[in-house]
Coordinates of C-alpha atoms in Angstrom, one line a residue:
X1 CA 14.0 -7.8 19.8
X2 CA 14.8 -5.9 22.6
X3 CA 13.2 -7.1 26.2
X4 CA 10.3 -5.1 27.3
X5 CA 9.9 -3.4 23.7
X6 CA 6.9 -3.9 20.9
X7 CA 7.8 -5.5 17.9
X8 CA 5.3 -5.2 15.1
X9 CA 5.7 -7.3 11.9
X10 CA 3.0 -8.3 9.3
X11 CA 2.6 -11.7 8.5
X12 CA -0.3 -13.6 6.4
X13 CA -1.6 -16.1 8.8
X14 CA -0.4 -16.8 12.3
X15 CA -1.5 -20.1 13.9
X16 CA -1.9 -20.2 17.7
X17 CA -0.9 -23.7 19.1
X18 CA 2.0 -25.9 18.1
X19 CA 0.3 -29.5 18.6
X20 CA -0.6 -32.0 15.7
X21 CA -3.9 -29.7 14.9
X22 CA -1.8 -26.4 14.4
X23 CA 1.4 -28.0 13.0
X24 CA -1.1 -30.3 10.4
X25 CA -2.5 -26.6 9.4
X26 CA 1.2 -24.9 9.0
X27 CA 2.2 -28.0 6.9
X28 CA -1.1 -27.3 4.5
X29 CA -0.8 -23.2 4.3
X30 CA 3.0 -23.6 3.1
X31 CA 2.1 -26.5 0.5
X32 CA -0.5 -23.7 -0.5
X33 CA 2.4 -21.1 -0.9
X34 CA 1.8 -19.3 2.8
X35 CA 4.6 -19.2 5.0
X36 CA 2.9 -19.6 8.5
X37 CA 3.8 -18.2 11.6
X38 CA 3.6 -20.9 14.5
X39 CA 3.3 -19.6 18.2
X40 CA 3.7 -22.3 20.7
X41 CA 4.4 -21.3 24.1
X42 CA 6.0 -24.2 25.3
X43 CA 9.6 -24.5 24.6
X44 CA 9.7 -28.0 23.8
X45 CA 7.1 -30.4 22.3
X46 CA 5.4 -31.7 25.8
X47 CA 6.4 -35.4 26.9
X48 CA 3.2 -35.9 28.6
X49 CA 1.5 -39.1 27.1
X50 CA -1.7 -37.7 25.4
X51 CA -3.4 -39.3 22.6
X52 CA -2.0 -42.8 21.6
X53 CA -2.6 -43.1 17.7
X54 CA -4.9 -42.0 14.8
X55 CA -8.4 -43.7 14.1
X56 CA -10.5 -43.4 11.0
X57 CA -10.5 -41.2 7.7
X58 CA -7.1 -39.1 9.4
X59 CA -5.1 -41.8 8.7
X60 CA -6.2 -41.6 4.6
X61 CA -5.4 -38.0 5.1
X62 CA -1.8 -38.2 6.5
X63 CA -1.1 -40.6 3.4
X64 CA -2.1 -38.2 0.9
X65 CA 0.5 -35.8 2.3
X66 CA 3.2 -38.5 2.2
X67 CA 3.5 -38.7 6.1
X68 CA 2.0 -42.4 6.8
X69 CA 5.6 -44.0 6.4
X70 CA 7.2 -41.3 8.8
X71 CA 4.2 -41.9 11.6
X72 CA 4.0 -45.6 11.1
X73 CA 7.5 -46.5 11.1
X74 CA 7.0 -48.8 8.2
X75 CA 7.4 -48.5 4.5
X76 CA 4.0 -48.9 2.3
X77 CA 0.4 -47.4 2.4
X78 CA -1.9 -47.5 5.3
X79 CA -4.3 -50.8 5.2
X80 CA -8.0 -51.1 6.6
X81 CA -8.7 -52.5 9.5
X82 CA -10.4 -55.9 8.2
X83 CA -10.9 -57.9 11.5
X84 CA -12.3 -56.9 14.8
X85 CA -12.6 -52.9 16.4
X86 CA -14.8 -52.1 19.3
X87 CA -17.9 -49.7 19.6
X88 CA -18.9 -48.8 23.0
X89 CA -17.0 -52.3 24.4
X90 CA -19.2 -54.0 22.0
X91 CA -17.2 -56.2 19.7
X92 CA -17.2 -54.9 15.9
X93 CA -17.0 -57.6 13.2
X94 CA -15.3 -56.0 10.4
X95 CA -14.8 -58.7 8.8
X96 CA -18.2 -58.5 7.5
X97 CA -17.9 -54.8 5.9
X98 CA -16.2 -55.7 2.3
X99 CA -14.5 -52.6 2.2
X100 CA -13.6 -51.4 5.9
X101 CA -13.3 -48.0 6.4
X102 CA -11.9 -47.8 9.8
X103 CA -8.2 -47.1 9.7
X104 CA -6.1 -47.3 12.6
X105 CA -2.5 -45.9 13.3
X106 CA -0.9 -46.5 16.5
X107 CA 1.6 -43.4 17.4
X108 CA 2.6 -41.5 20.3
X109 CA 1.1 -37.9 20.0
X110 CA 4.8 -36.5 20.9
X111 CA 5.5 -38.5 17.6
X112 CA 3.1 -36.8 15.9
X113 CA 4.1 -33.8 16.7
X114 CA 7.6 -34.2 16.1
X115 CA 6.9 -35.8 12.7
X116 CA 4.8 -32.5 11.9
X117 CA 6.9 -30.0 13.0
X118 CA 10.1 -31.4 11.5
X119 CA 7.8 -31.2 8.1
X120 CA 6.5 -27.7 9.1
X121 CA 10.1 -26.6 9.1
X122 CA 11.1 -27.9 5.8
X123 CA 8.1 -26.4 3.8
X124 CA 9.6 -23.0 5.6
X125 CA 6.9 -22.6 8.4
X126 CA 8.2 -20.0 11.2
X127 CA 7.9 -22.0 14.5
X128 CA 8.1 -20.0 17.4
X129 CA 8.3 -21.9 20.7
X130 CA 8.1 -20.2 23.7
X131 CA 6.4 -17.6 22.3
X132 CA 2.7 -17.3 24.2
X133 CA -0.2 -15.2 22.7
X134 CA -1.8 -12.9 25.0
X135 CA -4.4 -11.0 23.6
X136 CA -5.6 -9.7 20.4
X137 CA -7.3 -6.8 18.5
X138 CA -9.0 -7.1 15.0
X139 CA -10.5 -4.9 12.4
X140 CA -11.7 -4.9 8.8
X141 CA -7.8 -5.2 7.2
X142 CA -6.2 -7.9 9.9
X143 CA -5.5 -9.0 13.0
X144 CA -3.0 -7.2 15.8
X145 CA -1.5 -10.2 18.4
X146 CA 0.0 -9.6 21.3
X147 CA 2.9 -12.0 22.2
X148 CA 4.7 -12.9 25.1
X149 CA 8.4 -14.3 24.0
X150 CA 11.9 -15.3 26.3
X151 CA 13.1 -11.6 24.6
X152 CA 10.1 -9.7 25.4
X153 CA 6.6 -9.0 24.8
X154 CA 6.1 -7.9 20.9
X155 CA 2.9 -7.3 18.5
X156 CA 2.3 -9.5 15.3
X157 CA 0.3 -8.1 12.7
X158 CA -1.7 -10.8 10.5
X159 CA -4.3 -11.0 8.1
X160 CA -5.8 -13.8 9.5
X161 CA -5.5 -15.9 13.2
X162 CA -6.0 -19.8 13.7
X163 CA -6.5 -20.6 17.4
X164 CA -5.4 -24.3 17.5
X165 CA -5.1 -23.6 21.0
X166 CA -6.7 -26.3 23.3
X167 CA -10.0 -27.0 25.0
X168 CA -9.0 -23.7 27.1
X169 CA -8.7 -21.8 23.8
X170 CA -7.3 -18.4 24.9
X171 CA -7.7 -17.2 21.1
X172 CA -11.5 -18.3 21.2
X173 CA -12.0 -16.4 24.4
X174 CA -10.1 -13.2 23.3
X175 CA -12.9 -13.0 20.2
X176 CA -15.7 -14.1 22.5
X177 CA -16.6 -17.3 20.6
X178 CA -19.0 -19.2 23.3
X179 CA -18.1 -22.9 23.8
X180 CA -21.5 -24.7 25.1
X181 CA -21.8 -28.2 26.1
X182 CA -22.3 -30.5 29.2
X183 CA -19.8 -31.6 31.7
X184 CA -20.1 -34.7 33.1
X185 CA -19.1 -35.3 36.5
X186 CA -20.1 -39.2 37.0
X187 CA -17.1 -40.8 35.4
X188 CA -13.5 -41.1 37.1
X189 CA -11.0 -42.5 34.6
X190 CA -7.3 -43.4 35.5
X191 CA -4.7 -44.5 33.1
X192 CA -1.2 -45.5 33.8
X193 CA 1.8 -47.2 32.2
X194 CA 2.6 -50.4 34.1
X195 CA 4.7 -53.7 33.9
X196 CA 2.3 -56.8 33.6
X197 CA 3.5 -60.6 34.5
X198 CA 4.7 -62.3 31.4
X199 CA 3.0 -65.2 31.5
X200 CA -0.4 -63.7 31.5
X201 CA 0.3 -62.6 28.1
X202 CA -1.2 -64.9 25.5
X203 CA 2.3 -64.6 23.0
X204 CA -0.1 -66.0 19.9
X205 CA -3.1 -63.4 20.5
X206 CA -1.4 -60.9 22.8
X207 CA -4.2 -61.3 24.7
X208 CA -3.9 -60.2 28.5
X209 CA -5.3 -63.1 30.7
X210 CA -6.5 -62.4 34.2
X211 CA -7.0 -65.4 36.7
X212 CA -10.4 -64.7 37.9
X213 CA -12.0 -63.0 34.8
X214 CA -10.6 -64.4 31.3
X215 CA -8.6 -63.3 28.5
X216 CA -9.1 -59.2 27.7
X217 CA -8.0 -58.4 24.1
X218 CA -5.5 -55.8 23.2
X219 CA -7.0 -52.2 22.1
X220 CA -10.6 -53.9 23.0
X221 CA -11.8 -52.0 25.8
X222 CA -14.4 -54.1 27.7
X223 CA -17.9 -53.1 30.3
X224 CA -18.3 -54.7 33.5
X225 CA -20.8 -54.3 36.0
X226 CA -18.4 -52.4 37.8
X227 CA -16.7 -50.0 35.1
X228 CA -14.4 -50.2 32.2
X229 CA -10.8 -51.6 31.6
X230 CA -8.6 -51.5 28.5
X231 CA -5.1 -52.9 28.1
X232 CA -3.2 -51.2 25.4
X233 CA 0.5 -52.8 24.7
X234 CA 1.3 -49.8 22.3
X235 CA 4.6 -50.3 20.4
X236 CA 8.0 -49.6 22.1
X237 CA 6.2 -48.7 25.1
X238 CA 5.0 -50.5 28.6
X239 CA 1.6 -51.8 28.5
X240 CA -1.2 -48.9 29.2
X241 CA -4.1 -49.7 31.4
X242 CA -7.1 -47.6 31.8
X243 CA -10.4 -48.3 34.2
X244 CA -13.4 -45.9 34.1
X245 CA -15.5 -45.9 37.0
X246 CA -18.7 -44.1 37.9
X247 CA -20.2 -42.1 40.7
X248 CA -17.0 -42.5 42.8
X249 CA -16.2 -40.2 45.6
X250 CA -13.9 -37.5 43.9
X251 CA -9.7 -38.6 45.3
X252 CA -7.5 -36.0 46.6
X253 CA -3.7 -35.9 46.0
X254 CA -1.4 -37.3 43.1
X255 CA -2.3 -40.3 41.0
X256 CA -1.0 -43.2 42.1
X257 CA 0.0 -47.3 41.0
X258 CA -1.4 -48.3 43.9
X259 CA -4.5 -46.5 43.3
X260 CA -4.5 -47.8 39.8
X261 CA -4.0 -51.5 41.2
X262 CA -7.4 -50.8 43.9
X263 CA -9.3 -49.2 40.6
X264 CA -8.6 -52.5 38.2
X265 CA -9.5 -54.7 41.0
X266 CA -12.7 -53.1 41.5
X267 CA -13.5 -53.3 38.2
X268 CA -12.4 -56.5 37.1
X269 CA -13.2 -58.1 40.6
X270 CA -9.9 -59.6 40.5
X271 CA -6.3 -58.5 41.5
X272 CA -3.8 -57.6 38.8
X273 CA -0.1 -57.4 39.9
X274 CA 0.7 -54.3 38.0
X275 CA 4.1 -52.9 38.5
X276 CA 6.3 -49.8 37.9
X277 CA 6.7 -49.5 33.8
X278 CA 10.3 -50.2 32.6
X279 CA 12.3 -47.6 30.2
X280 CA 13.3 -43.9 31.1
X281 CA 10.8 -43.0 28.4
X282 CA 7.8 -40.3 29.7
X283 CA 5.2 -42.8 31.6
X284 CA 1.3 -42.0 31.9
X285 CA 0.3 -41.8 35.6
X286 CA -3.2 -40.0 35.6
X287 CA -6.3 -39.8 36.8
X288 CA -9.6 -37.5 35.5
X289 CA -12.4 -36.6 37.0
X290 CA -15.7 -36.4 34.6
X291 CA -15.4 -34.9 30.8
X292 CA -16.8 -32.5 28.6
X293 CA -18.9 -32.4 25.4
X294 CA -18.7 -29.0 23.6
X295 CA -18.6 -27.1 20.2
X296 CA -18.4 -24.0 19.8
X297 CA -20.9 -21.5 18.6
X298 CA -19.2 -20.6 15.7
X299 CA -15.8 -21.9 14.0
X300 CA -14.6 -18.4 12.7
X301 CA -15.1 -14.6 14.0
X302 CA -14.1 -11.8 11.2
X303 CA -10.7 -12.9 10.2
X304 CA -10.0 -15.7 13.6
X305 CA -11.3 -19.1 12.8
X306 CA -10.9 -22.4 15.2
X307 CA -9.3 -25.6 14.5
X308 CA -9.3 -28.9 16.5
X309 CA -10.0 -28.9 20.3
X310 CA -10.6 -25.1 20.4
X311 CA -13.7 -25.8 18.7
X312 CA -15.2 -29.0 19.8
X313 CA -14.1 -31.4 22.5
X314 CA -15.4 -34.9 23.0
X315 CA -14.6 -38.5 24.6
X316 CA -15.2 -40.7 21.1
X317 CA -12.6 -43.4 21.4
X318 CA -9.4 -41.7 20.4
X319 CA -11.2 -40.0 17.3
X320 CA -10.3 -35.9 18.5
X321 CA -7.3 -36.2 16.2
X322 CA -9.2 -37.5 13.5
X323 CA -11.6 -34.7 13.5
X324 CA -9.3 -32.0 14.2
X325 CA -6.5 -32.7 12.1
X326 CA -9.1 -33.0 9.1
X327 CA -10.1 -29.1 10.2
X328 CA -7.0 -28.0 9.5
X329 CA -6.3 -29.8 6.2
X330 CA -10.0 -28.5 5.3
X331 CA -9.0 -25.4 6.1
X332 CA -5.6 -24.7 5.2
X333 CA -5.8 -24.5 1.4
X334 CA -8.9 -22.2 1.5
X335 CA -7.0 -19.7 3.7
X336 CA -3.8 -20.2 1.4
X337 CA -6.3 -19.1 -1.5
X338 CA -7.6 -16.0 0.3
X339 CA -3.9 -15.1 0.8
X340 CA -3.0 -15.6 -2.8
X341 CA -6.1 -13.7 -3.9
X342 CA -7.8 -16.9 -5.1
X343 CA -11.6 -18.2 -4.8
X344 CA -13.1 -17.1 -1.3
X345 CA -14.4 -20.1 -0.2
X346 CA -13.5 -19.6 3.7
X347 CA -17.2 -19.5 4.8
X348 CA -17.4 -23.3 3.6
X349 CA -15.0 -24.2 6.5
X350 CA -17.5 -24.2 9.2
X351 CA -20.5 -25.7 6.9
X352 CA -18.3 -28.4 6.3
X353 CA -16.8 -29.3 9.4
X354 CA -19.1 -28.5 12.1
X355 CA -21.4 -31.4 10.7
X356 CA -18.2 -33.7 11.2
X357 CA -18.1 -32.3 15.2
X358 CA -21.8 -33.3 15.4
X359 CA -21.2 -36.5 13.9
X360 CA -18.6 -37.2 16.5
X361 CA -21.0 -35.9 19.5
X362 CA -23.3 -38.4 18.3
X363 CA -20.6 -41.1 18.7
X364 CA -19.3 -40.0 22.2
X365 CA -23.0 -39.7 23.7
X366 CA -24.0 -42.9 22.1
X367 CA -21.0 -44.9 23.6
X368 CA -21.6 -43.1 27.0
X369 CA -24.9 -44.6 26.9
X370 CA -23.8 -48.1 26.0
X371 CA -21.2 -48.0 28.7
X372 CA -23.5 -46.4 31.8
X373 CA -24.1 -48.7 34.8
X374 CA -27.2 -50.5 35.3
X375 CA -29.5 -53.4 34.1
X376 CA -31.0 -51.9 31.9
X377 CA -27.9 -50.6 30.3
X378 CA -27.1 -54.1 30.2
X379 CA -30.2 -55.0 28.4
X380 CA -29.8 -52.2 25.8
X381 CA -26.1 -54.0 25.3
X382 CA -27.3 -57.2 24.6
X383 CA -30.4 -56.3 21.8
X384 CA -27.3 -53.9 20.3
X385 CA -24.9 -56.9 20.4
X386 CA -27.7 -58.7 18.1
X387 CA -28.1 -56.0 15.9
X388 CA -24.1 -55.8 15.1
X389 CA -24.4 -59.3 14.0
X390 CA -26.0 -57.8 10.8
X391 CA -23.3 -56.4 7.9
X392 CA -25.5 -53.3 7.1
X393 CA -25.6 -52.5 10.8
X394 CA -21.9 -52.9 11.1
X395 CA -21.1 -51.0 8.0
X396 CA -23.2 -48.1 9.5
X397 CA -20.9 -48.3 12.7
X398 CA -17.9 -48.4 11.4
X399 CA -18.6 -45.2 9.0
X400 CA -19.4 -43.4 12.2
X401 CA -16.3 -44.4 13.8
X402 CA -14.1 -43.5 11.1
X403 CA -16.3 -40.6 10.3
X404 CA -16.8 -41.6 6.6
X405 CA -20.2 -40.9 7.3
X406 CA -19.6 -37.3 6.8
X407 CA -20.4 -36.1 2.9
X408 CA -19.8 -32.2 2.9
X409 CA -22.6 -30.1 1.7
X410 CA -23.5 -30.8 -2.2
X411 CA -26.1 -30.4 -5.0
X412 CA -28.9 -32.9 -4.4
X413 CA -28.1 -34.2 -8.0
X414 CA -24.5 -34.3 -7.3
X415 CA -22.6 -37.6 -7.9
X416 CA -22.6 -40.0 -5.2
X417 CA -18.8 -39.3 -4.8
X418 CA -19.1 -35.5 -4.5
X419 CA -18.3 -34.4 -1.0
X420 CA -16.6 -37.4 0.1
X421 CA -12.8 -37.9 0.4
X422 CA -11.5 -39.4 -2.8
X423 CA -11.4 -43.3 -3.0
X424 CA -7.9 -44.9 -2.7
X425 CA -7.2 -45.5 -6.3
X426 CA -4.4 -47.2 -8.2
X427 CA -4.2 -45.2 -11.6
X428 CA -2.6 -46.7 -14.7
X429 CA -0.7 -43.8 -16.5
X430 CA 1.5 -43.3 -19.8
X431 CA 4.1 -43.6 -17.2
X432 CA 3.1 -46.5 -15.1
X433 CA 0.8 -47.1 -11.8
X434 CA 0.3 -44.2 -9.5
X435 CA -1.5 -44.3 -6.3
X436 CA -4.1 -41.4 -6.3
X437 CA -2.6 -40.6 -2.6
X438 CA 0.8 -40.2 -4.0
X439 CA -0.5 -37.5 -6.8
X440 CA -2.3 -35.8 -3.7
X441 CA 1.0 -34.9 -2.0
X442 CA 1.3 -31.1 -3.2
X443 CA -2.0 -30.3 -2.1
X444 CA -3.4 -29.1 -5.6
X445 CA -6.5 -29.4 -7.3
X446 CA -6.4 -32.5 -9.6
X447 CA -8.4 -33.5 -12.4
X448 CA -8.5 -37.0 -12.8
X449 CA -9.3 -38.0 -16.4
X450 CA -10.6 -41.9 -16.7
X451 CA -12.5 -41.1 -19.9
X452 CA -10.0 -42.8 -22.4
X453 CA -10.7 -40.3 -24.9
X454 CA -8.2 -37.6 -22.8
X455 CA -10.8 -34.6 -23.7
X456 CA -11.1 -33.0 -20.1
X457 CA -9.7 -30.3 -19.0
X458 CA -10.1 -27.1 -16.4
X459 CA -8.3 -23.7 -16.6
X460 CA -5.6 -23.7 -14.0
X461 CA -5.9 -27.5 -12.9
X462 CA -3.2 -30.3 -13.5
X463 CA -5.1 -33.2 -15.7
X464 CA -4.2 -36.8 -15.0
X465 CA -5.2 -39.1 -17.8
X466 CA -5.4 -42.4 -16.6
X467 CA -7.7 -45.9 -16.2
X468 CA -8.4 -47.4 -13.2
X469 CA -5.7 -50.1 -12.6
X470 CA -8.5 -52.8 -11.3
X471 CA -6.1 -55.6 -10.9
X472 CA -4.2 -53.5 -7.5
X473 CA -6.7 -52.0 -5.6
X474 CA -10.5 -52.2 -4.6
X475 CA -12.9 -50.2 -6.9
X476 CA -15.8 -50.8 -5.3
X477 CA -16.9 -47.2 -4.8
X478 CA -15.5 -46.5 -8.2
X479 CA -16.0 -49.0 -10.7
X480 CA -17.8 -46.5 -13.5
X481 CA -16.5 -43.2 -12.6
X482 CA -15.5 -41.4 -15.4
X483 CA -13.8 -38.3 -14.1
X484 CA -13.1 -36.8 -10.8
X485 CA -12.2 -33.0 -9.8
X486 CA -10.2 -33.1 -6.4
X487 CA -9.8 -30.1 -4.1
X488 CA -6.3 -29.9 -2.6
X489 CA -7.7 -31.5 0.5
X490 CA -8.3 -34.6 -1.7
X491 CA -12.1 -34.0 -1.2
X492 CA -14.2 -34.7 -4.5
X493 CA -15.6 -31.3 -5.9
X494 CA -17.1 -33.0 -8.7
X495 CA -17.2 -36.3 -10.9
X496 CA -19.2 -37.9 -13.5
X497 CA -20.0 -41.8 -14.6
X498 CA -21.2 -40.3 -17.9
X499 CA -18.6 -41.6 -21.1
X500 CA -18.9 -37.9 -22.0
X501 CA -18.8 -35.8 -19.0
X502 CA -20.5 -32.3 -18.5
X503 CA -17.7 -30.2 -19.7
X504 CA -19.8 -26.9 -18.9
X505 CA -20.5 -28.3 -15.5
X506 CA -16.5 -29.3 -14.8
X507 CA -15.6 -25.6 -15.7
X508 CA -18.3 -24.3 -13.2
X509 CA -17.3 -26.7 -10.5
X510 CA -13.5 -25.7 -11.3
X511 CA -14.4 -22.0 -10.9
X512 CA -16.5 -22.2 -7.7
X513 CA -13.8 -24.0 -5.6
X514 CA -10.6 -22.3 -7.2
X515 CA -11.3 -19.3 -8.9
X516 CA -10.8 -17.5 -12.3
X517 CA -7.6 -18.4 -14.2
X518 CA -5.0 -15.4 -13.1
X519 CA -6.9 -14.2 -10.6
X520 CA -4.3 -14.5 -8.2

């Protein structure tokens, strides 16, 4: 392109933002037969330490796209956390839950971006680094974007645009979507990669034993009368320590290791000799005053959509990517269908994903209330701790942590699995045992026929005839299922437990979600 001159192209979908959410969306669009353009203002992925991993249903989702091994760096499918987790610095004993919904995948955000960018490139996405979105105008037929690039400014015409461009989203602002919510100014959080005394680390449990305070389990935050503290020995990185304090005077100037030491001392009432972190990798050393809880007025304005932080922000214990990346997976196949002439189900995007954000806001606010200072909160925590000794309460909180309690809207008489992410099943087929997660990798509609008679079919939907291999998987939630119709995002569109499922209901569900055959 010529510097200073305008260049005008027409593409199907432009994704603004090349972080995990935007790149996940690019992968989903490419799987749906659409070659998206991704505009990312940074010339290279940011090496600033940000999120430290994935928590919740998103771990199962990336497994369904064949990404789990690349992200985790180890073979095999994800396994649920059946031990301890935390809710508001209270222990959550997941061993009480028969089928724990909580999955965790410790992986730095930079690694997540690199893995997703490599996959998007392999699938044919057009990723334009160093290209910054500066404005848009939309009409009935499409959207015209203005883009600044190293070679000059150009215009790009698209049928649809998606803002995956952070909480400060220029796309959201350009279309005038409000971002109501609250800003909390009571807290100051500090985070740093550090070196810790080797003899303070228990080799058996990994706990950090602080003289004058006691052992602190890795990855499990604690609350004291003076603030919060967590210690995270992430694989391949120096330990990451974080403090939270309330109502502290705002500090000017750059964050320092000495400031981190002083904050730890105030919170734990004990001195911890934090040293500079070893190694050459980028190290965290940051201070954040306050925080935001906000959800966009709407997720769509005409042909413009929002995903991830552009649509919602909250502090909820590492679950931000759980919501944002699932936004991308939900929207991707629907946009691809709209582009390719399939069923128009774009209006279901906000209807399905806003409740997930609302639940995450509930999660964030409940934790903030239980972490606040004061004797009254301490009393509430004692009572809440007693409640967490009950398996039913632990199950409910575990579902909230994982996002497993979000069910997409379905009819009142729908099967209990309809609207949920499909269960993890091993299926015995004529060709051997196959994981349902592996069948979902192509992001296509699937009909899993478990009737044993082989008579089910839906136009334009791939059919897998199988039985559940109960010897290799816990099938508690699907023991009596005889048929599952799966959307490309692996959510259950329709299901039956009848020996002879209703074929008309099956075909109606397929037409609703995937359109009539030959409509593309």
